[in-house]
Short mmCIF file of C-alpha atoms and ligand atoms in Angstrom, two decimals:
data_model
loop_
_atom_site.label_atom_id
_atom_site.label_comp_id
_atom_site.label_asym_id
_atom_site.label_seq_id
_atom_site.Cartn_x
_atom_site.Cartn_y
_atom_site.Cartn_z
CA UNK A 1 -11.70 -4.56 14.54
CA UNK A 2 -12.71 -1.12 13.60
CA UNK A 3 -16.34 -1.12 12.47
CA UNK A 4 -15.71 -0.47 8.71
CA UNK A 5 -17.85 2.19 6.27
CA UNK A 6 -21.05 0.77 5.36
CA UNK A 7 -20.99 0.96 1.43
CA UNK A 8 -23.64 0.31 -0.93
CA UNK A 9 -26.61 -2.48 -1.15
CA UNK A 10 -27.36 -4.80 -4.46
CA UNK A 11 -30.49 -5.08 -5.00
CA UNK A 12 -31.84 -9.18 -5.37
CA UNK A 13 -32.56 -9.31 -8.98
CA UNK A 14 -30.02 -7.62 -10.53
CA UNK A 15 -29.06 -10.14 -13.12
CA UNK A 16 -25.57 -11.52 -14.21
CA UNK A 17 -25.21 -10.68 -17.84
CA UNK A 18 -22.31 -11.36 -19.87
CA UNK A 19 -21.37 -7.95 -20.17
CA UNK A 20 -21.73 -7.04 -16.21
CA UNK A 21 -18.52 -4.90 -16.02
CA UNK A 22 -16.50 -6.92 -13.33
CA UNK A 23 -13.27 -4.87 -11.94
CA UNK A 24 -10.27 -6.58 -10.48
CA UNK A 25 -7.87 -4.64 -8.07
CA UNK A 26 -4.29 -5.81 -8.20
CA UNK A 27 -2.58 -8.10 -10.76
CA UNK A 28 -0.98 -10.74 -8.10
CA UNK A 29 -1.84 -14.24 -8.69
CA UNK A 30 -5.16 -13.88 -7.35
CA UNK A 31 -6.25 -11.18 -9.45
CA UNK A 32 -4.88 -12.61 -12.73
CA UNK A 33 -6.37 -15.90 -11.88
CA UNK A 34 -9.78 -14.73 -11.34
CA UNK A 35 -9.61 -12.44 -14.70
CA UNK A 36 -8.35 -15.62 -16.51
CA UNK A 37 -11.12 -17.49 -15.22
CA UNK A 38 -13.99 -15.26 -15.79
CA UNK A 39 -12.76 -14.77 -19.23
CA UNK A 40 -13.02 -18.08 -19.90
CA UNK A 41 -16.41 -18.12 -18.40
CA UNK A 42 -17.19 -15.39 -21.27
CA UNK A 43 -17.58 -12.39 -18.93
CA UNK A 44 -15.53 -8.75 -19.49
CA UNK A 45 -13.13 -7.91 -16.75
CA UNK A 46 -10.52 -5.30 -16.34
CA UNK A 47 -7.76 -5.34 -14.06
CA UNK A 48 -6.19 -2.70 -12.27
CA UNK A 49 -2.89 -3.02 -11.10
CA UNK A 50 -0.59 0.01 -8.81
CA UNK A 51 2.50 -1.06 -10.47
CA UNK A 52 3.78 0.63 -13.24
CA UNK A 53 5.15 -2.68 -14.96
CA UNK A 54 3.94 -5.89 -14.05
CA UNK A 55 5.98 -8.63 -12.20
CA UNK A 56 6.53 -10.34 -9.46
CA UNK A 57 9.10 -11.12 -6.62
CA UNK A 58 12.49 -13.34 -7.35
CA UNK A 59 10.89 -15.97 -5.30
CA UNK A 60 9.49 -19.51 -5.65
CA UNK A 61 6.01 -21.06 -5.11
CA UNK A 62 4.74 -24.63 -4.46
CA UNK A 63 1.95 -24.96 -6.35
CA UNK A 64 0.16 -28.23 -4.59
CA UNK A 65 -2.37 -30.62 -6.73
CA UNK A 66 -5.40 -28.20 -5.52
CA UNK A 67 -3.86 -25.20 -7.14
CA UNK A 68 -2.74 -27.38 -10.24
CA UNK A 69 -6.58 -28.29 -10.77
CA UNK A 70 -7.17 -24.73 -11.55
CA UNK A 71 -3.94 -24.15 -13.76
CA UNK A 72 -4.89 -27.39 -15.84
CA UNK A 73 -8.39 -26.05 -15.85
CA UNK A 74 -7.31 -22.79 -17.32
CA UNK A 75 -5.35 -24.09 -19.98
CA UNK A 76 -1.95 -23.59 -18.09
CA UNK A 77 -1.08 -27.09 -17.44
CA UNK A 78 1.45 -26.96 -20.72
CA UNK A 79 2.76 -23.96 -19.46
CA UNK A 80 3.64 -25.39 -16.16
CA UNK A 81 5.13 -28.38 -17.97
CA UNK A 82 7.81 -25.77 -19.55
CA UNK A 83 8.44 -23.77 -16.54
CA UNK A 84 7.93 -25.66 -13.06
CA UNK A 85 9.51 -28.58 -11.47
CA UNK A 86 7.86 -32.00 -10.74
CA UNK A 87 9.63 -33.50 -7.38
CA UNK A 88 9.85 -36.83 -7.33
CA UNK A 89 10.16 -36.63 -3.37
CA UNK A 90 10.15 -34.36 -0.85
CA UNK A 91 12.20 -34.52 2.33
CA UNK A 92 11.71 -33.20 6.13
CA UNK A 93 15.38 -33.63 7.30
CA UNK A 94 17.38 -33.54 10.57
CA UNK A 95 19.36 -29.81 10.89
CA UNK A 96 22.61 -31.30 11.95
CA UNK A 97 22.85 -34.27 10.41
CA UNK A 98 20.61 -34.27 7.13
CA UNK A 99 19.01 -37.42 8.28
CA UNK A 100 15.75 -37.91 6.58
CA UNK A 101 12.96 -37.50 8.88
CA UNK A 102 9.76 -38.02 6.47
CA UNK A 103 9.58 -38.69 3.12
CA UNK A 104 6.97 -37.66 0.74
CA UNK A 105 6.57 -39.04 -2.28
CA UNK A 106 5.39 -36.65 -5.01
CA UNK A 107 5.69 -36.93 -8.97
CA UNK A 108 3.57 -39.52 -10.25
CA UNK A 109 2.31 -40.39 -6.69
CA UNK A 110 0.74 -37.16 -6.62
CA UNK A 111 -1.12 -37.47 -10.26
CA UNK A 112 -2.29 -41.00 -8.79
CA UNK A 113 -3.84 -39.49 -5.60
CA UNK A 114 -5.26 -36.34 -6.95
CA UNK A 115 -5.04 -36.24 -10.73
CA UNK A 116 -2.74 -33.18 -10.56
CA UNK A 117 1.08 -32.92 -9.77
CA UNK A 118 2.46 -31.28 -7.42
CA UNK A 119 4.81 -28.67 -8.63
CA UNK A 120 7.45 -25.89 -7.89
CA UNK A 121 7.68 -22.82 -9.99
CA UNK A 122 9.64 -19.34 -9.87
CA UNK A 123 6.76 -16.86 -8.99
CA UNK A 124 7.84 -14.21 -11.96
CA UNK A 125 7.27 -17.13 -14.71
CA UNK A 126 3.91 -18.25 -13.30
CA UNK A 127 2.78 -14.61 -13.12
CA UNK A 128 4.14 -13.82 -16.84
CA UNK A 129 2.55 -17.20 -17.78
CA UNK A 130 -1.06 -15.81 -16.40
CA UNK A 131 -0.17 -12.27 -17.71
CA UNK A 132 -0.26 -13.69 -20.99
CA UNK A 133 -3.06 -15.51 -21.15
CA UNK A 134 -5.10 -13.15 -19.83
CA UNK A 135 -3.49 -10.59 -22.47
CA UNK A 136 -4.45 -13.20 -25.59
CA UNK A 137 -8.05 -13.10 -24.80
CA UNK A 138 -7.97 -9.37 -24.37
CA UNK A 139 -5.09 -7.24 -24.75
CA UNK A 140 -6.60 -4.26 -23.12
CA UNK A 141 -7.75 -6.08 -19.89
CA UNK A 142 -4.56 -4.97 -17.55
CA UNK A 143 -4.10 -1.67 -16.37
CA UNK A 144 -0.84 -0.72 -15.01
CA UNK A 145 -0.14 2.47 -12.54
CA UNK A 146 -3.61 1.97 -11.38
CA UNK A 147 -3.63 2.37 -6.96
CA UNK A 148 -6.75 2.17 -5.98
CA UNK A 149 -7.28 4.79 -3.35
CA UNK A 150 -11.23 4.60 -2.38
CA UNK A 151 -14.40 3.28 -4.18
CA UNK A 152 -17.83 4.43 -3.42
CA UNK A 153 -21.16 2.78 -4.24
CA UNK A 154 -24.67 4.66 -5.90
CA UNK A 155 -26.57 1.72 -5.54
CA UNK A 156 -26.41 1.20 -9.00
CA UNK A 157 -22.45 1.02 -9.63
CA UNK A 158 -19.48 1.25 -7.76
CA UNK A 159 -17.21 3.90 -8.49
CA UNK A 160 -13.43 3.48 -8.04
CA UNK A 161 -10.70 6.14 -7.37
CA UNK A 162 -7.25 5.91 -8.49
CA UNK A 163 -4.16 7.69 -7.52
CA UNK A 164 -3.55 8.63 -11.07
CA UNK A 165 -6.96 10.83 -10.57
CA UNK A 166 -8.98 8.34 -13.07
CA UNK A 167 -12.37 7.19 -11.63
CA UNK A 168 -13.86 4.07 -13.33
CA UNK A 169 -17.33 2.57 -13.20
CA UNK A 170 -18.30 -0.88 -12.48
CA UNK A 171 -21.08 -3.45 -11.90
CA UNK A 172 -19.04 -5.58 -9.11
CA UNK A 173 -15.40 -4.75 -7.87
CA UNK A 174 -13.21 -7.85 -6.58
CA UNK A 175 -10.07 -7.19 -4.23
CA UNK A 176 -7.61 -8.97 -4.99
CA UNK A 177 -5.07 -6.27 -3.46
CA UNK A 178 -3.39 -8.49 -1.16
CA UNK A 179 -2.69 -8.53 2.51
CA UNK A 180 -2.65 -4.75 2.67
CA UNK A 181 -5.76 -4.55 0.79
CA UNK A 182 -7.50 -0.80 0.27
CA UNK A 183 -10.71 -2.82 -0.61
CA UNK A 184 -10.58 -4.72 2.61
CA UNK A 185 -9.95 -1.62 4.76
CA UNK A 186 -12.69 0.61 2.69
CA UNK A 187 -14.98 -2.21 3.75
CA UNK A 188 -14.04 -3.45 6.97
CA UNK A 189 -11.97 -0.44 8.75
CA UNK A 190 -8.14 -0.47 8.68
CA UNK A 191 -6.11 -2.85 11.04
CA UNK A 192 -2.73 -3.73 10.82
CA UNK A 193 -1.80 -7.59 9.97
CA UNK A 194 -0.32 -9.57 12.49
CA UNK A 195 3.35 -10.19 12.87
CA UNK A 196 4.04 -13.77 13.18
CA UNK A 197 7.41 -13.31 15.04
CA UNK A 198 9.09 -14.94 12.04
CA UNK A 199 10.99 -13.70 8.95
CA UNK A 200 11.67 -15.21 6.02
CA UNK A 201 15.11 -14.84 3.76
CA UNK A 202 14.26 -15.82 0.42
CA UNK A 203 17.12 -16.27 -1.95
CA UNK A 204 17.75 -17.86 -5.65
CA UNK A 205 21.29 -19.49 -6.05
CA UNK A 206 22.21 -20.71 -9.78
CA UNK A 207 22.30 -24.15 -10.17
CA UNK A 208 25.67 -23.65 -11.88
CA UNK A 209 27.25 -22.32 -8.64
CA UNK A 210 26.19 -25.33 -6.86
CA UNK A 211 27.00 -29.28 -6.78
CA UNK A 212 24.33 -31.28 -8.13
CA UNK A 213 24.30 -33.63 -5.20
CA UNK A 214 22.97 -30.94 -2.92
CA UNK A 215 19.73 -31.53 -4.47
CA UNK A 216 18.69 -34.73 -3.51
CA UNK A 217 16.12 -35.31 -2.40
CA UNK A 218 14.67 -32.69 -5.12
CA UNK A 219 12.56 -30.85 -2.72
CA UNK A 220 13.75 -30.42 1.47
CA UNK A 221 13.08 -28.83 4.65
CA UNK A 222 15.52 -29.06 7.14
CA UNK A 223 14.22 -28.56 10.74
CA UNK A 224 16.33 -26.79 13.38
CA UNK A 225 15.36 -25.64 16.81
CA UNK A 226 13.06 -22.71 16.42
CA UNK A 227 14.28 -22.18 12.88
CA UNK A 228 14.27 -24.08 9.56
CA UNK A 229 15.01 -23.84 6.19
CA UNK A 230 13.65 -25.20 2.94
CA UNK A 231 14.86 -25.41 -0.75
CA UNK A 232 13.42 -26.68 -4.00
CA UNK A 233 14.28 -25.88 -7.80
CA UNK A 234 12.49 -23.60 -10.06
CA UNK A 235 12.97 -22.44 -13.82
CA UNK A 236 13.15 -25.90 -15.14
CA UNK A 237 16.03 -26.68 -12.97
CA UNK A 238 18.15 -23.85 -13.49
CA UNK A 239 17.65 -21.98 -10.08
CA UNK A 240 17.44 -23.05 -6.41
CA UNK A 241 15.07 -21.33 -4.22
CA UNK A 242 15.33 -21.33 -0.67
CA UNK A 243 13.20 -19.94 2.04
CA UNK A 244 14.99 -19.52 5.43
CA UNK A 245 12.71 -18.90 8.74
CA UNK A 246 13.68 -17.48 11.78
CA UNK A 247 12.36 -15.75 14.87
CA UNK A 248 12.64 -12.11 15.33
CA UNK A 249 11.41 -9.75 18.02
CA UNK A 250 9.49 -6.89 15.41
CA UNK A 251 9.62 -6.18 11.91
CA UNK A 252 10.66 -2.46 11.97
CA UNK A 253 11.81 -2.41 7.93
CA UNK A 254 9.99 -0.41 5.26
CA UNK A 255 7.77 -2.25 3.36
CA UNK A 256 7.24 -6.23 3.45
CA UNK A 257 10.59 -7.25 1.43
CA UNK A 258 13.88 -5.74 1.72
CA UNK A 259 17.18 -6.79 0.50
CA UNK A 260 19.20 -8.60 2.54
CA UNK A 261 23.10 -9.17 3.36
CA UNK A 262 23.64 -12.82 2.52
CA UNK A 263 26.28 -12.94 5.60
CA UNK A 264 22.93 -12.28 8.05
CA UNK A 265 21.44 -15.82 6.54
CA UNK A 266 24.49 -17.58 6.89
CA UNK A 267 25.43 -16.29 10.52
CA UNK A 268 21.21 -17.35 11.50
CA UNK A 269 22.09 -20.60 10.21
CA UNK A 270 25.40 -21.04 11.08
CA UNK A 271 24.46 -24.46 13.59
CA UNK A 272 22.84 -26.31 10.37
CA UNK A 273 24.87 -29.10 8.21
CA UNK A 274 27.17 -28.23 5.61
CA UNK A 275 25.08 -29.01 2.65
CA UNK A 276 22.41 -26.47 3.74
CA UNK A 277 24.97 -23.84 4.59
CA UNK A 278 26.75 -24.23 1.32
CA UNK A 279 23.80 -22.68 -0.47
CA UNK A 280 22.80 -19.98 1.52
CA UNK A 281 27.03 -19.36 1.23
CA UNK A 282 26.60 -19.38 -2.83
CA UNK A 283 23.72 -16.79 -2.70
CA UNK A 284 25.06 -13.92 -5.21
CA UNK A 285 24.88 -10.68 -3.19
CA UNK A 286 21.43 -9.14 -4.97
CA UNK A 287 19.50 -12.60 -5.09
CA UNK A 288 18.58 -12.64 -1.09
CA UNK A 289 15.78 -10.93 0.55
CA UNK A 290 13.97 -10.50 3.29
CA UNK A 291 10.35 -10.79 4.40
CA UNK A 292 8.60 -10.12 7.47
CA UNK A 293 5.57 -12.91 7.90
CA UNK A 294 2.00 -11.83 8.73
CA UNK A 295 -1.34 -12.90 8.59
CA UNK A 296 -4.42 -11.63 9.69
CA UNK A 297 -7.44 -13.23 11.82
CA UNK A 298 -10.03 -14.85 9.49
CA UNK A 299 -12.97 -12.49 8.54
CA UNK A 300 -16.50 -13.14 9.42
CA UNK A 301 -17.79 -11.89 5.90
CA UNK A 302 -15.65 -10.97 2.85
CA UNK A 303 -18.13 -8.51 1.14
CA UNK A 304 -20.83 -5.99 1.03
CA UNK A 305 -22.96 -5.27 -1.73
CA UNK A 306 -21.45 -5.18 -4.83
CA UNK A 307 -17.81 -5.49 -3.46
CA UNK A 308 -16.00 -8.97 -2.19
CA UNK A 309 -12.37 -9.85 -1.79
CA UNK A 310 -10.16 -12.75 -3.00
CA UNK A 311 -6.83 -14.21 -2.52
CA UNK A 312 -4.56 -12.49 0.62
CA UNK A 313 -7.03 -9.52 0.74
CA UNK A 314 -9.84 -12.01 2.27
CA UNK A 315 -7.67 -14.34 3.96
CA UNK A 316 -4.22 -13.41 4.61
CA UNK A 317 -2.00 -16.80 5.85
CA UNK A 318 1.51 -16.97 6.61
CA UNK A 319 3.22 -19.69 4.16
CA UNK A 320 3.63 -22.48 6.46
CA UNK A 321 1.55 -24.91 4.65
CA UNK A 322 3.00 -23.23 1.32
CA UNK A 323 -0.95 -22.65 0.55
CA UNK A 324 -1.76 -19.02 0.06
CA UNK A 325 -1.44 -18.80 -3.71
CA UNK A 326 -2.93 -21.82 -4.15
CA UNK A 327 -6.02 -20.67 -2.10
CA UNK A 328 -6.20 -17.73 -4.12
CA UNK A 329 -6.61 -19.65 -7.30
CA UNK A 330 -9.23 -21.71 -5.76
CA UNK A 331 -11.19 -18.34 -4.77
CA UNK A 332 -10.73 -17.64 -8.79
CA UNK A 333 -12.04 -20.53 -10.16
CA UNK A 334 -14.94 -20.53 -7.80
CA UNK A 335 -15.67 -17.42 -8.36
CA UNK A 336 -15.81 -17.55 -12.33
CA UNK A 337 -18.27 -20.71 -11.91
CA UNK A 338 -20.34 -18.68 -9.31
CA UNK A 339 -20.98 -15.96 -12.29
CA UNK A 340 -21.65 -18.78 -14.55
CA UNK A 341 -24.29 -20.69 -12.28
CA UNK A 342 -25.92 -17.99 -10.35
CA UNK A 343 -28.95 -15.73 -11.65
CA UNK A 344 -28.41 -12.64 -9.88
CA UNK A 345 -25.19 -10.57 -8.72
CA UNK A 346 -26.50 -11.01 -5.00
CA UNK A 347 -26.50 -14.77 -5.15
CA UNK A 348 -23.17 -15.12 -7.17
CA UNK A 349 -21.20 -13.10 -4.34
CA UNK A 350 -22.93 -14.84 -1.68
CA UNK A 351 -22.53 -18.11 -3.45
CA UNK A 352 -18.86 -17.70 -3.54
CA UNK A 353 -18.56 -16.27 -0.50
CA UNK A 354 -20.24 -19.16 1.27
CA UNK A 355 -18.40 -21.92 -0.84
CA UNK A 356 -14.99 -20.39 0.20
CA UNK A 357 -14.98 -18.72 3.42
CA UNK A 358 -14.52 -21.58 5.83
CA UNK A 359 -11.66 -22.87 3.68
CA UNK A 360 -9.93 -19.54 3.62
CA UNK A 361 -10.20 -19.47 7.58
CA UNK A 362 -9.09 -22.89 8.17
CA UNK A 363 -5.90 -22.29 5.89
CA UNK A 364 -4.91 -19.29 8.07
CA UNK A 365 -5.58 -20.97 11.80
CA UNK A 366 -3.76 -24.13 10.02
CA UNK A 367 -1.11 -22.79 8.79
CA UNK A 368 -0.28 -20.79 12.20
CA UNK A 369 -0.34 -24.08 14.27
CA UNK A 370 1.74 -25.48 12.00
CA UNK A 371 4.58 -22.68 12.37
CA UNK A 372 4.32 -23.51 16.23
CA UNK A 373 4.74 -27.32 15.40
CA UNK A 374 7.63 -26.86 13.57
CA UNK A 375 9.40 -24.50 15.64
CA UNK A 376 8.94 -26.18 18.60
CA UNK A 377 9.54 -29.50 17.96
CA UNK A 378 12.42 -31.45 18.94
CA UNK A 379 14.42 -32.07 15.46
CA UNK A 380 15.74 -35.26 17.09
CA UNK A 381 12.28 -36.80 17.69
CA UNK A 382 10.55 -35.56 14.57
CA UNK A 383 8.61 -37.94 12.42
CA UNK A 384 5.86 -38.87 10.22
CA UNK A 385 3.72 -39.12 13.36
CA UNK A 386 4.04 -35.67 13.96
CA UNK A 387 4.58 -33.89 10.51
CA UNK A 388 1.52 -32.15 8.95
CA UNK A 389 0.98 -30.75 5.59
CA UNK A 390 -1.44 -30.19 2.92
CA UNK A 391 -2.29 -33.61 2.37
CA UNK A 392 -2.72 -34.70 6.04
CA UNK A 393 -4.86 -31.89 6.88
CA UNK A 394 -7.09 -32.71 3.57
CA UNK A 395 -6.52 -29.67 1.35
CA UNK A 396 -5.33 -31.70 -1.22
CA UNK A 397 -8.77 -33.31 -1.59
CA UNK A 398 -10.35 -30.16 -3.23
CA UNK A 399 -10.95 -29.83 -6.93
CA UNK A 400 -12.37 -26.02 -7.38
CA UNK A 401 -13.24 -27.28 -10.47
CA UNK A 402 -15.98 -29.74 -9.64
CA UNK A 403 -16.68 -29.03 -5.64
CA UNK A 404 -20.03 -28.33 -5.30
CA UNK A 405 -20.77 -24.83 -4.60
C1 FAD B 1 7.85 -16.22 2.15
C2 FAD B 1 6.68 -16.63 2.04
C3 FAD B 1 6.59 -17.91 0.98
C4 FAD B 1 5.37 -18.27 0.05
N1 FAD B 1 5.15 -19.62 -0.62
C5 FAD B 1 3.99 -19.72 -1.04
C6 FAD B 1 3.97 -21.22 -1.50
O1 FAD B 1 4.94 -21.76 -1.72
N2 FAD B 1 3.06 -21.53 -2.08
C7 FAD B 1 1.63 -20.88 -2.19
O2 FAD B 1 0.56 -21.14 -2.40
N3 FAD B 1 1.65 -19.75 -1.33
C8 FAD B 1 3.21 -18.96 -1.03
N4 FAD B 1 2.93 -17.83 -0.52
C9 FAD B 1 1.89 -17.27 -0.22
C10 FAD B 1 1.35 -16.41 -1.39
O3 FAD B 1 2.66 -15.73 -1.77
C11 FAD B 1 0.43 -15.15 -1.30
O4 FAD B 1 -0.73 -15.87 -0.82
C12 FAD B 1 0.03 -15.03 -2.58
O5 FAD B 1 1.04 -14.13 -3.57
C13 FAD B 1 -1.50 -14.45 -2.61
O6 FAD B 1 -1.77 -13.69 -4.05
P1 FAD B 1 -2.77 -12.37 -4.43
O7 FAD B 1 -2.99 -12.14 -5.35
O8 FAD B 1 -3.81 -12.30 -3.29
O9 FAD B 1 -1.85 -11.43 -3.43
P2 FAD B 1 -0.84 -10.46 -3.93
O10 FAD B 1 0.25 -11.51 -4.32
O11 FAD B 1 0.09 -10.08 -2.42
O12 FAD B 1 -1.21 -9.53 -4.97
C14 FAD B 1 -1.83 -8.58 -4.66
C15 FAD B 1 -1.18 -7.74 -6.23
O13 FAD B 1 -2.30 -6.22 -5.82
C16 FAD B 1 -1.71 -4.91 -6.29
N5 FAD B 1 -2.29 -3.81 -5.32
C17 FAD B 1 -1.84 -3.61 -3.78
N6 FAD B 1 -2.64 -2.72 -3.38
C18 FAD B 1 -3.27 -2.21 -4.50
C19 FAD B 1 -4.10 -1.04 -5.09
N7 FAD B 1 -4.31 0.02 -3.81
N8 FAD B 1 -4.11 -0.76 -6.50
C20 FAD B 1 -4.09 -1.45 -7.27
N9 FAD B 1 -3.34 -2.68 -6.83
C21 FAD B 1 -2.83 -3.21 -5.89
C22 FAD B 1 -0.28 -5.47 -6.05
O14 FAD B 1 0.74 -4.31 -6.49
C23 FAD B 1 0.12 -6.81 -6.00
O15 FAD B 1 0.39 -6.93 -7.72
C24 FAD B 1 4.03 -17.44 0.35
C25 FAD B 1 4.25 -16.00 0.98
C26 FAD B 1 5.31 -15.84 1.74
C27 FAD B 1 5.29 -14.53 2.38
#
């Protein structure tokens, strides 16, 4: 890794006050959850987002109970009940026969075990619920068309410079700007993310285009040799979301996500059972996108002086445990709790990073090994003794609301 520019310092005795100016870069799920958690703790926050309009990709998200603890605590449990699905079961299935290899009880079982449900939601619906909640607390909080280009630290404050020519001063800067974080590069030097060797097609199929029997069990993953397909319903059951993952020599496309031909994914999964293929074939032409899957190695430290990182900016993980957004939510709540509990700004940021670094690193590394496990396994002999997920790894046991920090 290139050594980054050392930016600024933070006096040990600078106190945290309710009017400490907190600047968040990025209005993704991490940045918005952080804004909401800090607002609810009584702090003043401003969010700066590069996009001209707020929104999210047309894709699904699984929110395991460890993420739902955060959303429930922030008052979004009710919204989730109307926008999200709670599958009764998850299944790992054989790609050719559809035979259930592993049955995962979800639904009430998860609530009994963890005190919160396991949910599946359209990213855009969750994003909109977060935007509404943040804006209800402070209509001026979110600024769009603000692309951070650089920041500097005078020793007393941070000045952030944006592409639109505006500079903004704050006491603290939280980089929630995703896997290609400018804040992270400014702190630690520019470094390309690591291509996992896999790409994902993500599609949304209106349920009206599919026979109902295609969605039993509620949530499923078909395991095939070197490639796999997961599907679940979102938007109150109106849409079926899928993620189809396969090996690829490299990612030559411009950007992380590009529109894809439905025929490509159909061809790649031609060896899958008819029920799986029927879902892919039913994708409307403009509803399939392709993503290169990247991650980064864990960072030994997340911040410097008045600046820290959160979510994918801090610990960009591949999606093979479905925990990236959930980790960003946990970070957000722990950061807000740290602001509430600490006297000085230096202690706040240190307490937050100390509480979260190891877990962020664990998810990156475990997600990588899960990809290896599921792409190298033999579907004929796969079973619950081999299967790993957020439950078997103990990730679902964590509650960011109550964990000691
Ligand atoms: C195929 C796939 C499936 C996934 N499935 C799941 C799942 O089921 N469950 C789960 O928990 N996670 C999942 N993830 C991971 C999840 O999507 C990410 O971990 C999560 O979106 C990270 O949120 P974030 O807010 O940290 O970053 P992002 O969502 O990347 O948000 C960053 C925000 O910062 C803005 N930004 C970037 N640069 C700048 C700048 N210079 N100035 C201002 N703004 C800027 C961006 O526009 C964006 O709005 C999946 C990921 C992939 C690729």
